[in-house]
mmCIF file of C-alpha atoms and ligand atoms in Angstrom:
data_model
loop_
_atom_site.group_PDB
_atom_site.id
_atom_site.type_symbol
_atom_site.label_atom_id
_atom_site.label_comp_id
_atom_site.label_asym_id
_atom_site.label_seq_id
_atom_site.Cartn_x
_atom_site.Cartn_y
_atom_site.Cartn_z
ATOM 1 C CA MET Y 1 13.238 -12.148 -12.180
ATOM 2 C CA GLY Y 2 12.254 -10.814 -8.806
ATOM 3 C CA ARG Y 3 15.086 -10.605 -6.072
ATOM 4 C CA LEU Y 4 13.399 -13.361 -4.016
ATOM 5 C CA HIS Y 5 12.844 -15.726 -6.859
ATOM 6 C CA GLY Y 6 12.592 -19.231 -5.671
ATOM 7 C CA LYS Y 7 13.239 -18.518 -1.998
ATOM 8 C CA ASN Y 8 10.853 -20.327 0.315
ATOM 9 C CA CYS Y 9 9.774 -17.836 3.383
ATOM 10 C CA LEU Y 10 7.742 -18.198 6.316
ATOM 11 C CA ILE Y 11 6.065 -15.149 7.807
ATOM 12 C CA THR Y 12 4.433 -15.326 11.026
ATOM 13 C CA GLY Y 13 1.290 -13.355 11.943
ATOM 14 C CA ALA Y 14 0.621 -12.593 8.287
ATOM 15 C CA SER Y 15 -3.113 -12.549 8.065
ATOM 16 C CA SER Y 16 -3.169 -8.731 8.819
ATOM 17 C CA GLY Y 17 -0.916 -5.628 8.921
ATOM 18 C CA ILE Y 18 2.908 -5.834 8.219
ATOM 19 C CA GLY Y 19 3.087 -9.284 7.871
ATOM 20 C CA GLN Y 20 0.338 -9.392 5.282
ATOM 21 C CA ALA Y 21 2.234 -6.739 3.191
ATOM 22 C CA ILE Y 22 5.546 -8.919 3.760
ATOM 23 C CA ALA Y 23 3.761 -11.771 2.225
ATOM 24 C CA ILE Y 24 2.490 -9.964 -0.508
ATOM 25 C CA ARG Y 25 5.627 -8.193 -1.313
ATOM 26 C CA PHE Y 26 7.629 -11.265 -1.005
ATOM 27 C CA ALA Y 27 5.424 -13.043 -3.492
ATOM 28 C CA ARG Y 28 5.459 -9.935 -5.933
ATOM 29 C CA GLU Y 29 9.394 -10.525 -5.730
ATOM 30 C CA GLY Y 30 9.161 -14.258 -6.805
ATOM 31 C CA ALA Y 31 9.249 -16.043 -3.103
ATOM 32 C CA ASN Y 32 7.186 -19.035 -2.077
ATOM 33 C CA VAL Y 33 5.507 -17.900 1.023
ATOM 34 C CA ALA Y 34 3.980 -19.675 3.949
ATOM 35 C CA ILE Y 35 1.346 -17.384 5.687
ATOM 36 C CA ASN Y 36 1.188 -17.961 9.344
ATOM 37 C CA TYR Y 37 -1.832 -17.062 11.207
ATOM 38 C CA ARG Y 38 -3.181 -17.901 14.762
ATOM 39 C CA GLY Y 39 -6.864 -17.217 14.421
ATOM 40 C CA GLY Y 40 -9.067 -16.114 11.443
ATOM 41 C CA ALA Y 41 -8.508 -18.204 8.488
ATOM 42 C CA GLU Y 42 -10.613 -16.294 6.375
ATOM 43 C CA GLN Y 43 -8.219 -13.364 6.523
ATOM 44 C CA ALA Y 44 -5.110 -15.599 5.976
ATOM 45 C CA GLU Y 45 -7.037 -16.690 2.838
ATOM 46 C CA VAL Y 46 -7.299 -13.002 1.865
ATOM 47 C CA THR Y 47 -3.425 -12.608 2.466
ATOM 48 C CA ARG Y 48 -3.175 -15.847 0.196
ATOM 49 C CA GLN Y 49 -5.174 -14.609 -2.764
ATOM 50 C CA GLN Y 50 -3.596 -11.154 -2.557
ATOM 51 C CA ALA Y 51 0.036 -12.769 -2.694
ATOM 52 C CA ARG Y 52 -1.029 -14.789 -5.499
ATOM 53 C CA ALA Y 53 -2.462 -11.832 -7.409
ATOM 54 C CA ALA Y 54 0.767 -9.725 -6.865
ATOM 55 C CA ARG Y 55 2.735 -12.631 -8.784
ATOM 56 C CA ASN Y 56 0.981 -11.079 -11.832
ATOM 57 C CA GLY Y 57 1.236 -14.311 -13.705
ATOM 58 C CA GLY Y 58 4.866 -15.280 -12.300
ATOM 59 C CA GLY Y 59 5.272 -18.745 -10.841
ATOM 60 C CA GLY Y 60 5.294 -19.405 -7.011
ATOM 61 C CA LYS Y 61 3.345 -21.261 -4.334
ATOM 62 C CA GLU Y 62 1.503 -20.063 -1.419
ATOM 63 C CA LEU Y 63 0.847 -21.960 1.826
ATOM 64 C CA VAL Y 64 -1.523 -21.072 4.704
ATOM 65 C CA VAL Y 65 -0.421 -22.394 8.005
ATOM 66 C CA GLN Y 66 -2.097 -22.224 11.378
ATOM 67 C CA ALA Y 67 -0.160 -21.946 14.685
ATOM 68 C CA ASP Y 68 0.158 -19.947 17.932
ATOM 69 C CA VAL Y 69 3.873 -18.957 17.672
ATOM 70 C CA SER Y 70 4.180 -19.180 21.516
ATOM 71 C CA ASN Y 71 3.161 -22.601 21.476
ATOM 72 C CA GLU Y 72 6.297 -25.009 20.994
ATOM 73 C CA ASP Y 73 4.062 -27.871 19.300
ATOM 74 C CA HIS Y 74 2.267 -25.591 17.134
ATOM 75 C CA VAL Y 75 5.714 -24.318 16.154
ATOM 76 C CA LYS Y 76 6.956 -27.568 15.178
ATOM 77 C CA ARG Y 77 4.010 -28.466 13.372
ATOM 78 C CA MET Y 78 4.067 -25.183 11.457
ATOM 79 C CA PHE Y 79 7.632 -26.008 10.367
ATOM 80 C CA LYS Y 80 6.643 -29.732 9.523
ATOM 81 C CA GLU Y 81 3.907 -28.291 7.314
ATOM 82 C CA THR Y 82 6.030 -25.716 5.531
ATOM 83 C CA LEU Y 83 8.877 -28.036 4.852
ATOM 84 C CA ASP Y 84 6.573 -30.850 3.567
ATOM 85 C CA ALA Y 85 5.105 -28.088 1.218
ATOM 86 C CA PHE Y 86 8.223 -26.564 0.053
ATOM 87 C CA GLY Y 87 10.842 -28.904 0.544
ATOM 88 C CA SER Y 88 13.384 -26.399 2.475
ATOM 89 C CA LEU Y 89 13.215 -23.062 4.036
ATOM 90 C CA ASP Y 90 15.329 -20.046 3.131
ATOM 91 C CA VAL Y 91 13.878 -17.048 5.119
ATOM 92 C CA LEU Y 92 11.884 -16.877 8.475
ATOM 93 C CA VAL Y 93 10.255 -13.585 9.359
ATOM 94 C CA ASN Y 94 9.248 -13.376 12.924
ATOM 95 C CA ASN Y 95 6.409 -10.695 12.627
ATOM 96 C CA ALA Y 96 3.618 -11.773 14.784
ATOM 97 C CA GLY Y 97 3.273 -9.421 17.849
ATOM 98 C CA ILE Y 98 1.037 -8.045 20.328
ATOM 99 C CA GLN Y 99 0.703 -5.145 22.986
ATOM 100 C CA LYS Y 100 -1.478 -4.559 25.937
ATOM 101 C CA PRO Y 101 -1.461 -1.037 27.191
ATOM 102 C CA CYS Y 102 -1.788 -0.625 31.048
ATOM 103 C CA PRO Y 103 -0.205 1.412 33.746
ATOM 104 C CA SER Y 104 2.706 -0.635 34.932
ATOM 105 C CA HIS Y 105 1.792 -0.828 38.678
ATOM 106 C CA GLU Y 106 -1.555 -2.384 37.513
ATOM 107 C CA LEU Y 107 -0.206 -4.803 34.935
ATOM 108 C CA GLU Y 108 -1.366 -8.435 35.700
ATOM 109 C CA LEU Y 109 1.042 -11.249 35.495
ATOM 110 C CA PRO Y 110 -0.830 -13.192 32.865
ATOM 111 C CA ASP Y 111 -0.844 -10.280 30.478
ATOM 112 C CA PHE Y 112 2.919 -9.392 31.235
ATOM 113 C CA ASP Y 113 3.612 -13.137 30.272
ATOM 114 C CA ARG Y 114 1.384 -13.356 27.406
ATOM 115 C CA VAL Y 115 3.044 -10.392 25.493
ATOM 116 C CA LEU Y 116 6.496 -11.806 26.099
ATOM 117 C CA SER Y 117 5.320 -15.316 25.124
ATOM 118 C CA VAL Y 118 4.271 -13.942 21.637
ATOM 119 C CA ASN Y 119 6.663 -11.479 21.243
ATOM 120 C CA VAL Y 120 9.897 -13.214 22.444
ATOM 121 C CA ARG Y 121 9.289 -16.927 23.192
ATOM 122 C CA GLY Y 122 7.482 -17.128 19.707
ATOM 123 C CA PRO Y 123 10.501 -15.742 17.840
ATOM 124 C CA PHE Y 124 12.990 -17.908 19.572
ATOM 125 C CA LEU Y 125 10.788 -21.021 18.976
ATOM 126 C CA CYS Y 126 10.640 -20.359 15.404
ATOM 127 C CA ALA Y 127 14.084 -19.194 15.005
ATOM 128 C CA ARG Y 128 15.490 -22.270 16.646
ATOM 129 C CA GLU Y 129 13.368 -24.451 14.171
ATOM 130 C CA ALA Y 130 14.737 -22.404 11.498
ATOM 131 C CA ILE Y 131 18.450 -22.550 12.524
ATOM 132 C CA ARG Y 132 17.925 -26.441 13.079
ATOM 133 C CA HIS Y 133 16.765 -26.903 9.491
ATOM 134 C CA PHE Y 134 19.314 -24.291 8.136
ATOM 135 C CA LEU Y 135 22.061 -26.236 9.860
ATOM 136 C CA SER Y 136 21.036 -29.690 8.771
ATOM 137 C CA ARG Y 137 20.516 -28.718 5.069
ATOM 138 C CA GLY Y 138 23.483 -26.696 4.893
ATOM 139 C CA GLY Y 139 23.945 -23.281 2.922
ATOM 140 C CA GLY Y 140 22.860 -20.801 5.548
ATOM 141 C CA GLY Y 141 19.529 -18.777 5.714
ATOM 142 C CA VAL Y 142 17.979 -15.834 6.893
ATOM 143 C CA ILE Y 143 16.047 -14.796 9.891
ATOM 144 C CA LEU Y 144 14.359 -11.401 10.178
ATOM 145 C CA ASN Y 145 12.666 -10.082 13.270
ATOM 146 C CA ASN Y 146 9.759 -7.409 13.271
ATOM 147 C CA SER Y 147 11.204 -5.321 16.167
ATOM 148 C CA SER Y 148 10.211 -1.614 16.857
ATOM 149 C CA VAL Y 149 11.718 1.642 17.641
ATOM 150 C CA HIS Y 150 10.661 0.453 21.170
ATOM 151 C CA GLU Y 151 13.814 -1.740 20.990
ATOM 152 C CA LYS Y 152 15.407 1.526 21.954
ATOM 153 C CA ILE Y 153 12.782 4.190 22.939
ATOM 154 C CA PRO Y 154 11.208 3.301 26.192
ATOM 155 C CA LYS Y 155 7.408 3.052 26.073
ATOM 156 C CA PRO Y 156 5.478 3.830 29.297
ATOM 157 C CA LYS Y 157 2.338 2.026 29.773
ATOM 158 C CA TYR Y 158 3.476 -0.556 27.381
ATOM 159 C CA LEU Y 159 6.046 -2.259 29.774
ATOM 160 C CA SER Y 160 5.955 -5.804 28.404
ATOM 161 C CA TYR Y 161 5.946 -4.555 24.744
ATOM 162 C CA SER Y 162 8.899 -2.414 25.267
ATOM 163 C CA ILE Y 163 10.821 -5.113 27.190
ATOM 164 C CA SER Y 164 9.936 -7.701 24.490
ATOM 165 C CA LYS Y 165 11.240 -5.548 21.703
ATOM 166 C CA GLY Y 166 14.452 -4.797 23.845
ATOM 167 C CA GLY Y 167 14.690 -8.459 24.113
ATOM 168 C CA MET Y 168 14.259 -8.794 20.321
ATOM 169 C CA GLU Y 169 17.255 -6.569 19.725
ATOM 170 C CA ASN Y 170 19.293 -8.767 21.749
ATOM 171 C CA LEU Y 171 17.897 -12.192 20.154
ATOM 172 C CA THR Y 172 18.813 -10.546 16.844
ATOM 173 C CA LYS Y 173 22.477 -9.896 17.811
ATOM 174 C CA SER Y 174 22.908 -12.942 19.750
ATOM 175 C CA LEU Y 175 22.037 -15.344 17.129
ATOM 176 C CA ALA Y 176 23.571 -13.364 14.342
ATOM 177 C CA LEU Y 177 26.820 -13.716 16.190
ATOM 178 C CA GLU Y 178 26.480 -17.338 17.161
ATOM 179 C CA TYR Y 179 25.705 -18.299 13.356
ATOM 180 C CA ALA Y 180 27.577 -15.898 11.288
ATOM 181 C CA GLY Y 181 30.093 -18.623 10.420
ATOM 182 C CA GLN Y 182 27.364 -20.930 9.155
ATOM 183 C CA GLY Y 183 25.950 -18.413 6.517
ATOM 184 C CA ILE Y 184 22.792 -17.701 8.511
ATOM 185 C CA ARG Y 185 22.161 -13.914 8.556
ATOM 186 C CA VAL Y 186 19.862 -12.497 11.530
ATOM 187 C CA ASN Y 187 18.593 -8.937 11.124
ATOM 188 C CA ALA Y 188 15.575 -6.987 12.302
ATOM 189 C CA VAL Y 189 13.553 -4.103 11.080
ATOM 190 C CA GLY Y 190 12.356 -1.413 13.617
ATOM 191 C CA PRO Y 191 9.224 0.363 12.401
ATOM 192 C CA GLY Y 192 7.917 3.477 13.945
ATOM 193 C CA ALA Y 193 4.104 4.221 13.648
ATOM 194 C CA VAL Y 194 2.394 2.070 10.875
ATOM 195 C CA VAL Y 195 -1.062 2.080 9.748
ATOM 196 C CA THR Y 196 -2.102 -1.351 10.747
ATOM 197 C CA PRO Y 197 -4.761 -2.858 13.075
ATOM 198 C CA ILE Y 198 -2.441 -2.860 16.159
ATOM 199 C CA ASN Y 199 -2.922 0.791 16.013
ATOM 200 C CA ARG Y 200 -6.726 0.779 15.794
ATOM 201 C CA ALA Y 201 -6.802 3.310 18.726
ATOM 202 C CA TRP Y 202 -5.747 6.052 16.490
ATOM 203 C CA ILE Y 203 -5.662 5.147 12.867
ATOM 204 C CA ASP Y 204 -9.314 5.916 11.959
ATOM 205 C CA ASN Y 205 -9.631 8.934 14.413
ATOM 206 C CA PRO Y 206 -8.309 11.940 12.699
ATOM 207 C CA LYS Y 207 -7.675 13.813 16.082
ATOM 208 C CA ALA Y 208 -5.761 11.053 17.437
ATOM 209 C CA ARG Y 209 -4.063 10.349 14.391
ATOM 210 C CA ALA Y 210 -2.904 13.925 14.069
ATOM 211 C CA GLU Y 211 -1.369 13.981 17.602
ATOM 212 C CA VAL Y 212 0.483 10.687 16.818
ATOM 213 C CA GLU Y 213 1.877 12.283 13.487
ATOM 214 C CA SER Y 214 2.748 15.478 15.265
ATOM 215 C CA HIS Y 215 5.643 13.664 16.963
ATOM 216 C CA ILE Y 216 7.003 12.043 13.736
ATOM 217 C CA PRO Y 217 9.808 14.070 12.018
ATOM 218 C CA MET Y 218 8.332 13.077 8.734
ATOM 219 C CA ASN Y 219 4.987 14.030 9.784
ATOM 220 C CA ARG Y 220 3.211 10.944 8.662
ATOM 221 C CA ALA Y 221 2.591 7.292 9.860
ATOM 222 C CA ALA Y 222 4.098 4.522 7.484
ATOM 223 C CA GLU Y 223 2.131 2.430 5.073
ATOM 224 C CA ALA Y 224 2.613 -1.561 5.699
ATOM 225 C CA ASP Y 225 4.133 -1.629 2.256
ATOM 226 C CA GLU Y 226 7.002 0.694 3.159
ATOM 227 C CA ILE Y 227 8.081 -1.616 6.248
ATOM 228 C CA ALA Y 228 7.615 -4.796 3.721
ATOM 229 C CA ALA Y 229 9.859 -3.129 1.440
ATOM 230 C CA VAL Y 230 12.694 -3.055 3.887
ATOM 231 C CA PHE Y 231 12.065 -6.776 5.029
ATOM 232 C CA ALA Y 232 12.388 -7.587 1.067
ATOM 233 C CA PHE Y 233 15.733 -5.827 1.147
ATOM 234 C CA LEU Y 234 17.094 -7.828 4.120
ATOM 235 C CA ALA Y 235 15.649 -11.096 2.970
ATOM 236 C CA SER Y 236 17.312 -10.595 -0.559
ATOM 237 C CA ASP Y 237 20.964 -11.433 -1.564
ATOM 238 C CA GLU Y 238 21.574 -7.704 -1.931
ATOM 239 C CA ALA Y 239 21.777 -7.733 1.937
ATOM 240 C CA SER Y 240 24.285 -10.708 1.753
ATOM 241 C CA TYR Y 241 27.086 -8.855 4.039
ATOM 242 C CA ILE Y 242 24.590 -7.612 6.951
ATOM 243 C CA THR Y 243 23.943 -9.317 9.906
ATOM 244 C CA GLY Y 244 23.083 -8.543 13.582
ATOM 245 C CA GLN Y 245 21.520 -5.186 12.658
ATOM 246 C CA THR Y 246 18.404 -3.312 13.465
ATOM 247 C CA LEU Y 247 17.190 -1.199 10.195
ATOM 248 C CA PHE Y 248 14.904 1.473 11.582
ATOM 249 C CA ALA Y 249 12.163 2.483 9.300
ATOM 250 C CA CYS Y 250 10.556 5.160 11.547
ATOM 251 C CA GLY Y 251 10.356 8.523 9.634
ATOM 252 C CA GLY Y 252 13.023 10.047 11.896
ATOM 253 C CA LEU Y 253 11.469 8.878 15.466
ATOM 254 C CA THR Y 254 14.751 7.504 16.474
ATOM 255 C CA LEU Y 255 16.447 10.866 16.026
ATOM 256 C CA TYR Y 256 15.186 12.410 19.323
ATOM 257 C CA PRO Y 257 12.401 14.549 17.675
ATOM 258 C CA GLU Y 258 12.228 16.718 20.798
ATOM 259 C CA PHE Y 259 15.630 18.168 19.733
ATOM 260 C CA ARG Y 260 14.130 19.607 16.458
ATOM 261 C CA VAL Y 261 14.246 22.895 18.190
ATOM 262 C CA ALA Y 262 17.283 24.065 20.042
ATOM 263 C CA TRP Y 263 15.692 24.163 23.513
ATOM 264 C CA SER Y 264 18.587 22.662 25.201
ATOM 265 C CA SER Y 265 21.276 25.320 24.310
ATOM 266 C CA GLY Y 266 19.276 28.372 25.179
ATOM 267 C CA GLU Y 267 19.087 29.787 21.550
HETATM 268 P P1 NAD Z 301 -1.076 -6.543 13.572
HETATM 269 O O1 NAD Z 301 -2.013 -6.572 14.878
HETATM 270 O O2 NAD Z 301 -1.973 -6.268 12.217
HETATM 271 O O3 NAD Z 301 -0.282 -7.769 13.159
HETATM 272 C C1 NAD Z 301 -0.001 -8.707 14.407
HETATM 273 C C2 NAD Z 301 -0.299 -10.110 13.656
HETATM 274 O O4 NAD Z 301 0.157 -11.070 14.661
HETATM 275 C C3 NAD Z 301 -1.698 -10.358 13.735
HETATM 276 O O5 NAD Z 301 -2.166 -10.921 12.331
HETATM 277 C C4 NAD Z 301 -2.014 -11.485 14.643
HETATM 278 O O6 NAD Z 301 -3.020 -12.247 14.419
HETATM 279 C C5 NAD Z 301 -0.675 -12.131 14.834
HETATM 280 N N1 NAD Z 301 -0.562 -12.802 16.229
HETATM 281 C C6 NAD Z 301 -0.790 -12.431 17.331
HETATM 282 N N2 NAD Z 301 -0.515 -13.213 18.168
HETATM 283 C C7 NAD Z 301 -0.009 -14.523 17.426
HETATM 284 C C8 NAD Z 301 0.330 -15.797 17.841
HETATM 285 N N3 NAD Z 301 0.299 -16.085 19.063
HETATM 286 N N4 NAD Z 301 0.763 -16.743 16.817
HETATM 287 C C9 NAD Z 301 0.505 -16.194 15.458
HETATM 288 N N5 NAD Z 301 0.349 -15.062 15.253
HETATM 289 C C10 NAD Z 301 -0.076 -13.993 16.304
HETATM 290 O O7 NAD Z 301 -0.195 -5.436 13.700
HETATM 291 P P2 NAD Z 301 1.049 -4.919 12.978
HETATM 292 O O8 NAD Z 301 1.372 -3.519 13.144
HETATM 293 O O9 NAD Z 301 1.236 -5.442 11.538
HETATM 294 O O10 NAD Z 301 2.248 -5.942 13.823
HETATM 295 C C11 NAD Z 301 3.343 -6.676 13.248
HETATM 296 C C12 NAD Z 301 4.538 -6.615 14.038
HETATM 297 O O11 NAD Z 301 4.971 -5.296 13.696
HETATM 298 C C13 NAD Z 301 4.446 -6.867 15.479
HETATM 299 O O12 NAD Z 301 5.620 -7.539 16.027
HETATM 300 C C14 NAD Z 301 4.575 -5.363 15.857
HETATM 301 O O13 NAD Z 301 5.144 -5.306 17.225
HETATM 302 C C15 NAD Z 301 5.605 -4.569 15.084
HETATM 303 N N6 NAD Z 301 5.317 -3.295 14.793
HETATM 304 C C16 NAD Z 301 4.043 -2.659 14.550
HETATM 305 C C17 NAD Z 301 4.333 -1.167 14.458
HETATM 306 C C18 NAD Z 301 3.062 -0.414 14.250
HETATM 307 O O14 NAD Z 301 2.933 0.727 14.474
HETATM 308 N N7 NAD Z 301 2.020 -0.923 13.568
HETATM 309 C C19 NAD Z 301 5.299 -0.625 14.808
HETATM 310 C C20 NAD Z 301 6.585 -1.159 15.302
HETATM 311 C C21 NAD Z 301 6.416 -2.491 15.265
#
């Protein structure tokens, strides 16, 4: 039996990239998966079909649910549709996220606000609905946030993204502390560079990709599956005593790679 057998899970932004890999991985581990998407129902349907196939004959349900996570009414409707279909919720994955590169002194307010509204307000709105449900049902629950190495590492020209992931670290810790006594675990995963559509600027350009990968101690970007595996662990009962943590899956990016050579001590 899979580690997530019978668990009802909602994954935001699950029609592509890491969210898609999480939905498929969770289904493979026996979960019922609600696949949220904002636009592009066809792509969400692809996730649903791949999640179904990953069950390899095992039981389980998939639901495709449209919502913009930054919109309160959408989030409420998404939770209602998920709870109507599954009866209850055990795991929320706040995965949806966007970024918008721009020199900080040229960053326009609507772009700044949009990134924060998807990457911080969205996870707050979803976490709030999940916690309300967990408290009314009793028995706890799990919230997982897709953060980034940039919750720790500054990211010039990605100011709103960097701020949003710093905020996500605090969202994770504050909610974890507030609800630990009610059996609600809140954790984050901090990926480094992952081969997904958000990185379309370099993934299919060998020169640009080599440049990115040259900065990573493990010399390569991650596949989305490798990140989904970390989410599956944190969602499972194997992580039953872990809360308020960010687990970095970053190929060593948080290890100060510039210090691989002893430039600072004169040797
Ligand atoms: P992606 O662009 O494939 O996935 C982002 C998903 O979020 C998309 O499916 C998109 O449609 C969805 N989305 C965007 N706005 C939304 C909204 N308002 N409501 C609902 N869904 C919305 O890229 P990805 O790399 O899979 O990104 C997923 C998460 O992983 C993001 O939070 C990102 O910050 C984080 N992350 C990615 C990397 C990386 O290198 N790929 C590294 C660290 C963290």
